[in-house]
Short mmCIF file of C-alpha atoms and ligand atoms in Angstrom, two decimals:
data_model
loop_
_atom_site.label_atom_id
_atom_site.label_comp_id
_atom_site.label_asym_id
_atom_site.label_seq_id
_atom_site.Cartn_x
_atom_site.Cartn_y
_atom_site.Cartn_z
CA MET I 1 163.07 -24.17 208.35
CA PRO I 2 162.38 -21.30 210.76
CA ARG I 3 165.30 -18.90 211.51
CA LEU I 4 165.15 -19.94 215.40
CA ILE I 5 165.24 -23.82 214.40
CA GLU I 6 168.16 -23.12 211.95
CA SER I 7 170.39 -21.23 214.27
CA THR I 8 169.67 -23.68 217.17
CA LYS I 9 170.38 -26.57 214.65
CA GLN I 10 173.87 -25.13 214.24
CA ARG I 11 174.66 -24.86 218.01
CA VAL I 12 173.39 -28.48 218.82
CA GLU I 13 175.40 -29.91 216.02
CA ASP I 14 178.47 -28.24 216.94
CA ILE I 15 178.37 -29.55 220.57
CA PHE I 16 177.60 -32.92 219.33
CA SER I 17 180.62 -32.95 217.18
CA GLN I 18 182.52 -32.36 220.29
CA LEU I 19 180.73 -35.41 222.23
CA GLU I 20 181.42 -37.46 219.01
CA LYS I 21 185.21 -37.72 219.95
CA ILE I 22 184.35 -39.07 223.51
CA GLY I 23 184.02 -42.82 223.93
CA ASN I 24 184.03 -43.53 220.20
CA LEU I 25 184.82 -46.99 219.11
CA GLY I 26 186.16 -46.30 215.74
CA PRO I 27 186.80 -43.14 213.33
CA SER I 28 183.19 -42.40 212.62
CA ARG I 29 179.85 -42.07 214.59
CA GLU I 30 178.72 -45.40 213.10
CA ALA I 31 181.38 -47.49 214.77
CA GLY I 32 179.39 -46.77 218.13
CA PHE I 33 180.26 -45.55 221.62
CA THR I 34 181.14 -46.69 225.19
CA ARG I 35 180.76 -44.08 227.74
CA ALA I 36 180.33 -46.36 230.91
CA ALA I 37 179.01 -45.15 234.21
CA TRP I 38 181.88 -43.49 236.27
CA SER I 39 184.27 -43.92 233.45
CA ASN I 40 186.90 -41.45 232.19
CA GLU I 41 184.78 -41.02 228.80
CA GLU I 42 181.56 -40.07 230.86
CA THR I 43 183.52 -37.57 232.83
CA ARG I 44 185.22 -36.11 229.70
CA ALA I 45 181.78 -35.79 228.17
CA MET I 46 180.39 -33.92 231.33
CA GLU I 47 183.20 -31.51 231.24
CA VAL I 48 182.52 -30.72 227.61
CA ILE I 49 179.12 -29.49 228.75
CA GLN I 50 180.54 -27.82 231.68
CA ARG I 51 182.97 -25.64 229.72
CA ILE I 52 180.39 -24.38 227.70
CA ALA I 53 177.96 -23.55 230.36
CA GLU I 54 180.75 -21.83 232.59
CA LYS I 55 181.71 -19.72 229.49
CA ALA I 56 178.32 -18.46 229.15
CA GLY I 57 178.19 -17.59 233.21
CA MET I 58 176.53 -20.80 234.62
CA LYS I 59 177.96 -22.11 237.82
CA SER I 60 178.84 -25.59 238.38
CA TYR I 61 178.17 -27.96 241.34
CA TRP I 62 179.25 -31.71 241.52
CA ASP I 63 177.56 -33.74 244.19
CA GLY I 64 179.16 -36.24 246.40
CA VAL I 65 178.58 -38.94 243.58
CA GLY I 66 179.58 -36.86 240.65
CA ASN I 67 176.26 -35.52 239.43
CA LEU I 68 176.58 -32.24 237.52
CA PHE I 69 174.51 -29.33 238.21
CA LEU I 70 175.00 -26.33 235.97
CA SER I 71 172.83 -23.42 237.16
CA THR I 72 172.11 -19.77 235.99
CA PRO I 73 173.36 -17.27 238.67
CA GLY I 74 171.14 -15.92 241.56
CA GLU I 75 170.13 -16.28 245.10
CA THR I 76 167.02 -18.15 245.06
CA SER I 77 167.00 -21.83 245.93
CA GLU I 78 164.01 -22.23 243.86
CA THR I 79 165.29 -24.02 240.61
CA VAL I 80 163.69 -25.19 237.16
CA GLN I 81 165.63 -28.22 236.14
CA VAL I 82 166.20 -30.06 232.80
CA GLY I 83 168.14 -33.05 233.12
CA SER I 84 169.27 -36.30 231.42
CA HIS I 85 172.53 -38.35 231.04
CA LEU I 86 175.63 -38.74 229.01
CA ASP I 87 176.70 -42.26 229.64
CA THR I 88 176.04 -44.98 227.10
CA VAL I 89 175.37 -48.79 226.89
CA PRO I 90 178.64 -50.48 225.78
CA HIS I 91 178.75 -50.31 221.83
CA GLY I 92 175.75 -47.90 221.89
CA GLY I 93 174.94 -44.43 220.13
CA ASN I 94 175.64 -41.00 220.92
CA TYR I 95 172.08 -39.59 221.15
CA ASP I 96 170.31 -41.71 224.17
CA GLY I 97 170.82 -39.12 226.95
CA ALA I 98 173.08 -36.65 225.13
CA VAL I 99 170.14 -35.01 223.30
CA GLY I 100 168.56 -34.08 226.68
CA ILE I 101 171.67 -32.40 227.77
CA VAL I 102 172.63 -30.71 224.69
CA ALA I 103 169.06 -29.49 224.02
CA GLY I 104 168.79 -28.53 227.69
CA LEU I 105 171.92 -26.38 227.69
CA ASP I 106 170.92 -24.84 224.54
CA ALA I 107 167.33 -24.21 225.90
CA ILE I 108 168.85 -22.42 228.92
CA LEU I 109 171.55 -20.51 226.81
CA GLN I 110 168.42 -19.32 224.62
CA LEU I 111 167.00 -17.50 227.73
CA ARG I 112 170.32 -15.97 228.82
CA PRO I 113 169.21 -12.31 228.18
CA MET I 114 166.01 -13.26 230.49
CA TRP I 115 168.35 -14.73 233.24
CA GLU I 116 168.18 -11.93 235.68
CA LYS I 117 164.51 -11.21 235.34
CA LEU I 118 163.27 -14.90 235.89
CA LYS I 119 161.95 -15.60 239.41
CA ARG I 120 163.99 -19.23 239.59
CA ARG I 121 167.17 -20.40 238.54
CA LEU I 122 167.54 -22.70 235.46
CA GLU I 123 169.45 -25.80 236.08
CA LEU I 124 170.82 -28.22 233.78
CA VAL I 125 171.20 -31.46 235.60
CA ILE I 126 173.77 -34.13 234.10
CA TRP I 127 173.08 -37.58 236.08
CA ARG I 128 175.68 -40.30 236.40
CA GLY I 129 175.13 -43.79 235.13
CA GLU I 130 171.68 -43.84 233.86
CA GLU I 131 172.15 -47.11 231.79
CA SER I 132 172.02 -50.37 233.54
CA ALA I 133 174.01 -52.33 231.02
CA CYS I 134 177.39 -51.97 232.74
CA TYR I 135 176.55 -52.58 236.21
CA GLY I 136 173.12 -54.08 235.97
CA ALA I 137 171.63 -51.03 237.99
CA VAL I 138 169.62 -48.31 236.44
CA CYS I 139 169.55 -44.54 237.08
CA LYS I 140 172.19 -44.90 239.67
CA GLY I 141 173.05 -41.03 239.74
CA SER I 142 169.57 -39.67 240.03
CA GLN I 143 168.58 -42.28 242.58
CA ALA I 144 171.65 -41.26 244.57
CA ALA I 145 170.70 -37.86 244.46
CA PHE I 146 167.55 -38.78 246.57
CA GLY I 147 169.28 -41.53 248.37
CA LEU I 148 167.07 -44.20 246.56
CA ASN I 149 169.77 -46.69 245.37
CA ASP I 150 170.02 -50.39 246.84
CA PRO I 151 173.46 -50.19 248.68
CA SER I 152 174.19 -53.64 247.21
CA ILE I 153 174.62 -52.34 243.57
CA LEU I 154 178.15 -50.85 244.77
CA ASP I 155 179.23 -54.67 244.68
CA ARG I 156 178.23 -55.27 240.90
CA THR I 157 181.07 -55.16 238.64
CA TYR I 158 181.71 -54.16 234.87
CA LEU I 159 184.88 -55.54 233.08
CA GLY I 160 186.12 -56.48 236.49
CA GLN I 161 185.83 -53.19 238.25
CA SER I 162 183.15 -52.86 240.96
CA LEU I 163 180.65 -49.89 240.82
CA GLU I 164 182.39 -48.45 244.23
CA GLU I 165 185.65 -48.69 242.62
CA ALA I 166 184.55 -46.87 239.58
CA ILE I 167 182.93 -44.10 241.57
CA ARG I 168 186.24 -43.75 243.43
CA SER I 169 188.17 -43.82 240.23
CA GLN I 170 186.28 -40.40 239.09
CA GLY I 171 187.27 -38.94 242.54
CA PHE I 172 183.57 -39.10 244.02
CA ASP I 173 182.31 -40.70 247.20
CA PRO I 174 180.29 -44.21 247.04
CA SER I 175 179.33 -43.91 250.88
CA TYR I 176 176.38 -41.90 249.86
CA ILE I 177 175.13 -44.93 248.29
CA ARG I 178 176.40 -47.27 250.86
CA ASP I 179 174.62 -45.10 253.60
CA ARG I 180 171.26 -44.32 251.39
CA LYS I 181 172.33 -40.81 252.09
CA PRO I 182 170.78 -38.29 249.47
CA THR I 183 173.60 -36.18 247.92
CA LEU I 184 171.36 -33.22 247.69
CA ASP I 185 170.38 -31.47 250.88
CA GLN I 186 166.99 -30.89 251.80
CA VAL I 187 167.07 -27.34 250.96
CA ARG I 188 168.10 -28.11 247.36
CA ILE I 189 165.43 -31.06 246.94
CA ASP I 190 162.77 -28.57 248.52
CA GLY I 191 163.69 -25.68 245.72
CA ILE I 192 163.13 -27.93 242.80
CA ALA I 193 159.94 -26.38 241.42
CA SER I 194 159.88 -28.49 238.29
CA HIS I 195 161.97 -30.87 236.42
CA LEU I 196 161.99 -31.49 232.58
CA GLU I 197 163.64 -34.13 230.59
CA LEU I 198 164.01 -34.39 226.92
CA HIS I 199 164.84 -37.66 225.28
CA ILE I 200 164.80 -39.78 221.98
CA GLU I 201 161.72 -41.80 221.71
CA GLN I 202 163.47 -45.05 221.38
CA ALA I 203 160.50 -46.22 219.19
CA LYS I 204 158.84 -45.39 216.00
CA ARG I 205 155.73 -43.88 216.76
CA LEU I 206 156.78 -40.15 215.93
CA GLU I 207 158.69 -40.98 213.07
CA THR I 208 155.79 -43.21 211.52
CA ASP I 209 153.48 -40.43 212.21
CA SER I 210 155.64 -37.61 211.17
CA VAL I 211 155.16 -35.69 214.38
CA PRO I 212 158.11 -33.81 215.72
CA ILE I 213 157.48 -33.75 219.36
CA GLY I 214 155.98 -36.41 221.93
CA VAL I 215 154.71 -35.00 225.28
CA VAL I 216 155.00 -37.94 227.67
CA SER I 217 152.22 -38.95 229.65
CA SER I 218 153.25 -41.90 231.89
CA ILE I 219 156.66 -43.68 232.11
CA ARG I 220 156.53 -47.54 232.67
CA GLY I 221 158.16 -49.03 235.85
CA THR I 222 160.06 -52.08 235.91
CA ILE I 223 160.89 -55.24 238.25
CA ARG I 224 163.86 -57.31 237.10
CA LEU I 225 164.51 -60.86 238.34
CA ARG I 226 167.39 -63.23 238.00
CA VAL I 227 166.19 -66.83 238.28
CA GLN I 228 168.75 -69.34 239.26
CA VAL I 229 167.85 -73.09 238.60
CA PHE I 230 169.67 -75.82 240.23
CA GLY I 231 169.51 -79.40 238.76
CA GLU I 232 171.82 -82.32 239.00
CA ALA I 233 174.56 -83.34 236.51
CA ASN I 234 174.24 -86.52 235.20
CA HIS I 235 175.25 -88.78 232.24
CA SER I 236 172.71 -87.88 229.08
CA GLY I 237 173.05 -91.56 227.69
CA GLY I 238 172.72 -93.57 231.12
CA THR I 239 170.01 -91.56 232.87
CA PRO I 240 166.65 -92.47 232.00
CA MET I 241 164.01 -89.92 230.87
CA GLY I 242 161.59 -88.69 233.69
CA ILE I 243 161.88 -86.55 236.71
CA ARG I 244 162.20 -89.54 238.98
CA TYR I 245 165.55 -89.78 237.50
CA ARG I 246 166.53 -86.41 236.03
CA LYS I 247 167.02 -82.97 237.79
CA ASP I 248 167.25 -80.96 234.33
CA ALA I 249 167.85 -77.30 234.97
CA ASN I 250 167.80 -76.51 231.11
CA LEU I 251 164.34 -78.30 230.71
CA ALA I 252 162.86 -76.66 233.72
CA MET I 253 164.06 -73.25 232.73
CA ALA I 254 162.44 -73.82 229.17
CA TYR I 255 158.96 -74.75 230.66
CA MET I 256 159.37 -71.76 233.11
CA GLN I 257 159.92 -69.35 230.24
CA VAL I 258 156.73 -70.70 228.15
CA ALA I 259 154.75 -70.50 231.03
CA LEU I 260 155.70 -66.77 231.84
CA HIS I 261 155.16 -66.00 228.02
CA GLU I 262 151.44 -67.60 228.29
CA GLU I 263 150.72 -65.53 231.64
CA CYS I 264 152.00 -62.25 230.00
CA SER I 265 149.83 -62.91 226.77
CA TYR I 266 146.80 -63.68 229.21
CA ALA I 267 147.45 -60.35 230.96
CA LEU I 268 147.60 -58.43 227.62
CA GLU I 269 144.27 -59.86 226.53
CA LYS I 270 142.75 -58.73 229.74
CA GLY I 271 143.74 -55.10 228.68
CA PHE I 272 146.64 -54.52 231.25
CA ASP I 273 149.83 -52.57 230.08
CA ILE I 274 152.68 -54.98 230.04
CA VAL I 275 156.06 -55.96 228.26
CA GLN I 276 158.28 -58.81 229.50
CA THR I 277 161.52 -60.02 228.26
CA VAL I 278 163.92 -62.99 229.09
CA GLY I 279 167.13 -60.92 228.06
CA VAL I 280 169.88 -63.30 229.27
CA ILE I 281 170.11 -66.72 229.53
CA ASN I 282 173.44 -68.22 231.08
CA ALA I 283 175.33 -65.47 229.36
CA ASP I 284 176.22 -62.57 231.74
CA GLU I 285 180.07 -62.23 231.61
CA ASP I 286 180.65 -60.85 235.10
CA TYR I 287 177.94 -63.20 236.73
CA ASN I 288 179.62 -66.30 235.13
CA LYS I 289 183.13 -65.46 236.56
CA LYS I 290 181.67 -65.52 239.89
CA ASN I 291 179.58 -68.64 239.34
CA PRO I 292 181.64 -71.06 237.33
CA ILE I 293 179.35 -73.75 237.70
CA VAL I 294 177.41 -72.30 234.62
CA TRP I 295 180.50 -74.10 232.45
CA GLU I 296 179.58 -77.34 233.96
CA ASN I 297 176.89 -77.73 231.41
CA ALA I 298 177.91 -80.01 228.65
CA LEU I 299 176.32 -81.72 225.27
CA THR I 300 176.33 -85.15 227.04
CA LYS I 301 175.19 -84.04 230.52
CA VAL I 302 171.72 -83.58 232.07
CA SER I 303 171.93 -79.82 233.07
CA PRO I 304 173.18 -79.04 236.47
CA PHE I 305 172.54 -75.39 236.60
CA GLY I 306 171.13 -72.33 234.54
CA TYR I 307 169.76 -68.96 234.96
CA PHE I 308 167.83 -66.33 233.19
CA THR I 309 166.59 -62.95 233.70
CA LEU I 310 162.94 -61.46 233.50
CA ASP I 311 162.40 -57.75 232.78
CA VAL I 312 158.90 -57.02 233.52
CA ARG I 313 157.40 -53.42 232.92
CA SER I 314 154.01 -51.69 233.17
CA ASN I 315 152.72 -48.11 233.68
CA ASP I 316 150.21 -49.49 236.07
CA PRO I 317 151.64 -49.33 239.74
CA GLN I 318 149.05 -51.80 241.09
CA PHE I 319 149.34 -54.24 238.60
CA LEU I 320 153.26 -54.55 238.18
CA PRO I 321 153.94 -56.07 241.62
CA THR I 322 150.84 -58.31 241.46
CA TYR I 323 152.03 -59.71 238.12
CA VAL I 324 155.57 -60.19 239.30
CA GLN I 325 154.18 -62.14 242.23
CA THR I 326 152.24 -64.47 239.88
CA ALA I 327 155.31 -64.88 237.87
CA GLU I 328 157.26 -65.91 240.64
CA GLU I 329 154.80 -68.62 241.91
CA ILE I 330 154.67 -69.88 238.31
CA ILE I 331 158.46 -70.20 238.47
CA ARG I 332 158.35 -71.99 241.78
CA LYS I 333 155.54 -74.39 240.43
CA LYS I 334 157.51 -75.35 237.33
CA ALA I 335 160.63 -75.76 239.54
CA GLU I 336 158.60 -78.28 241.65
CA ARG I 337 157.10 -80.08 238.55
CA TYR I 338 160.71 -80.53 236.99
CA ASN I 339 162.27 -81.54 240.35
CA VAL I 340 164.83 -78.79 240.57
CA GLU I 341 165.71 -76.03 242.99
CA VAL I 342 165.04 -72.50 242.34
CA ARG I 343 166.25 -69.15 243.78
CA ILE I 344 164.79 -65.87 242.45
CA ASP I 345 166.75 -62.58 243.13
CA ARG I 346 165.24 -59.05 242.59
CA LEU I 347 167.49 -57.13 240.73
CA LEU I 348 165.73 -54.03 240.46
CA SER I 349 162.29 -52.74 241.46
CA LEU I 350 161.20 -49.10 240.36
CA GLU I 351 157.73 -47.91 240.20
CA PRO I 352 155.88 -46.66 237.34
CA VAL I 353 154.76 -43.12 237.09
CA GLU I 354 151.20 -43.52 236.21
CA ARG I 355 150.64 -39.78 235.36
CA LEU I 356 153.22 -37.33 235.13
CA ASP I 357 152.62 -33.85 236.64
CA PRO I 358 149.41 -32.47 234.75
CA SER I 359 150.34 -28.99 235.03
CA VAL I 360 153.88 -29.33 233.77
CA ARG I 361 152.35 -31.42 230.79
CA GLY I 362 150.11 -28.58 230.15
CA VAL I 363 152.98 -26.20 230.20
CA LEU I 364 154.81 -28.43 227.51
CA GLU I 365 151.64 -28.43 225.45
CA ASN I 366 151.39 -24.81 225.43
CA ALA I 367 154.77 -24.31 224.44
CA CYS I 368 154.27 -26.60 221.43
CA ARG I 369 151.01 -24.62 220.41
CA ASP I 370 152.85 -21.18 220.88
CA LEU I 371 155.55 -22.47 218.55
CA LYS I 372 153.19 -24.02 216.21
CA ILE I 373 155.09 -27.43 216.31
CA PRO I 374 152.85 -30.45 216.11
CA TYR I 375 152.93 -33.04 219.08
CA LEU I 376 151.58 -36.15 220.18
CA VAL I 377 150.55 -37.04 223.82
CA MET I 378 152.21 -40.59 224.39
CA PRO I 379 153.39 -42.96 227.18
CA SER I 380 157.06 -43.80 227.67
CA GLY I 381 157.85 -47.52 227.39
CA ALA I 382 161.69 -47.13 228.65
CA LEU I 383 162.55 -45.94 232.01
CA HIS I 384 164.35 -42.24 232.43
CA ASP I 385 166.04 -40.50 235.16
CA ALA I 386 162.84 -38.41 235.16
CA ALA I 387 160.83 -41.14 236.65
CA VAL I 388 163.33 -41.42 239.43
CA VAL I 389 162.75 -37.47 240.12
CA ALA I 390 158.98 -37.96 239.90
CA GLY I 391 159.09 -40.60 242.64
CA ALA I 392 161.20 -38.61 245.15
CA ARG I 393 159.42 -36.57 247.70
CA LYS I 394 160.11 -33.03 249.12
CA SER I 395 160.02 -32.54 252.87
CA THR I 396 156.26 -31.73 252.78
CA GLY I 397 155.64 -35.03 251.22
CA ALA I 398 154.88 -33.45 247.89
CA PRO I 399 156.25 -34.97 244.61
CA ILE I 400 158.38 -32.71 242.35
CA PRO I 401 156.40 -31.67 239.28
CA VAL I 402 158.03 -33.71 236.47
CA GLY I 403 157.67 -33.33 232.72
CA MET I 404 158.98 -35.10 229.65
CA LEU I 405 159.45 -34.61 226.02
CA PHE I 406 160.39 -36.98 223.11
CA ILE I 407 162.02 -36.41 219.85
CA PRO I 408 162.20 -38.79 217.23
CA CYS I 409 165.02 -40.91 216.38
CA LYS I 410 165.86 -42.64 213.20
CA ASP I 411 163.95 -45.91 212.51
CA GLY I 412 163.23 -46.06 216.20
CA ILE I 413 166.73 -47.49 216.98
CA SER I 414 168.50 -47.07 220.30
CA HIS I 415 171.40 -48.76 222.44
CA ASN I 416 173.07 -49.36 218.99
CA PRO I 417 175.66 -47.55 216.91
CA ALA I 418 172.94 -46.71 214.13
CA GLU I 419 171.11 -44.58 216.71
CA PHE I 420 170.52 -41.37 215.24
CA ALA I 421 168.65 -38.04 215.87
CA SER I 422 168.85 -35.16 213.64
CA GLY I 423 170.16 -31.81 214.19
CA GLN I 424 166.74 -30.42 213.30
CA ASP I 425 164.71 -32.58 215.63
CA ILE I 426 166.97 -31.88 218.45
CA ALA I 427 167.04 -28.00 217.85
CA ARG I 428 163.09 -28.12 217.71
CA GLY I 429 163.13 -29.98 220.87
CA ALA I 430 165.49 -27.48 222.39
CA VAL I 431 163.08 -24.69 221.27
CA VAL I 432 160.16 -26.11 222.85
CA LEU I 433 162.21 -26.82 226.07
CA SER I 434 163.28 -23.19 226.40
CA ASN I 435 159.76 -21.75 225.93
CA ALA I 436 158.66 -24.22 228.51
CA LEU I 437 161.68 -23.29 230.92
CA TYR I 438 160.77 -19.80 230.48
CA ARG I 439 157.24 -20.25 231.65
CA LEU I 440 157.97 -22.37 234.66
CA ALA I 441 160.66 -20.09 235.72
CA ARG I 442 158.80 -16.82 235.63
CA GLN I 443 155.92 -17.78 237.41
ZN1 LIG E 501 168.67 -42.50 228.17
#
């Protein structure tokens, strides 16, 4: 192992051993982690990174909702950022998000002797609440920075606490989200010269092909629906079969899901980029508390009510909304066919990034070549804060140039206590990041 990577590996492993103590659900890493959005655990993890950065001479700035910006000193408003998140899904791993923060911090610290000479400041950004598992809303911190959240997310709950209460509990101000007011002022937004994110791949391609770095070309967007189906409770023995007699919510939902799967297969055959998942059927704890009608289903009843979620993703910005429109029509037709009422709510809509900035991608590829580290150019199936930044606009209307790197994770597993990225892989990523940050900041 080259010396540079060996010494970087020791530093990143040291920071990970500190993060491993925060939100850990048992005595070892394998027990899993819960660092929910705007929880004490998320804040403590952010403070660990803040302490290391400040000790090295970086300056902190907490924005109105509690995103943390750690910057090298200097007067210029121009920054080259590297960001990710430290929250986890409940019972998740210690690497999703955290590798980007730890590698990003180390990449900036590697350049410490050069800080004064760089034209732009280097800035590590720790976004709040990237994961959607806790409040059913994704990339909440990064969207708040640019005023992009749907304000209704503040009322969503996790373990009985609303997102609004959670934000207040950490000493921050939910009114930015309520009023769609960006937490970053225009000077800061206009000053972002480029933005990078390093993340675990959350799939197996790099590991299978034994390639240590992925340079991301596109990021899938997503539209998420909740479909509620209203039938009519009736005796399962006494009610004859057939839609003249039965309004069976469960039966209608089954046909809807099969028809949606067929439509998705058809789109794939035609060559479109799409994945689609029915993740939850009648099993969202917080939702069920507010809608106890779901418990009126019983073994001997025609089903009066049910709901499911649909998560559709594609990297094609034209195709994604068109497909979802078709999916909604299919759902409505099946509702009519099975004599039930339906209500469809859009929980989230985030546009795909069809093509990440080509010049930043070129810089990342050059950094890999320079360091003689093999890489693959690949799309990102999962959504990341970087996609939010890529969708934001400066006052000129120009997008912020965004680039993304992947490193391998063991067996491609993520959102699971078994999630793991090796110190060596994280170190390699940090070294590539550092090289790229230097190129972008000296320009
Ligand atoms: Zn992540």
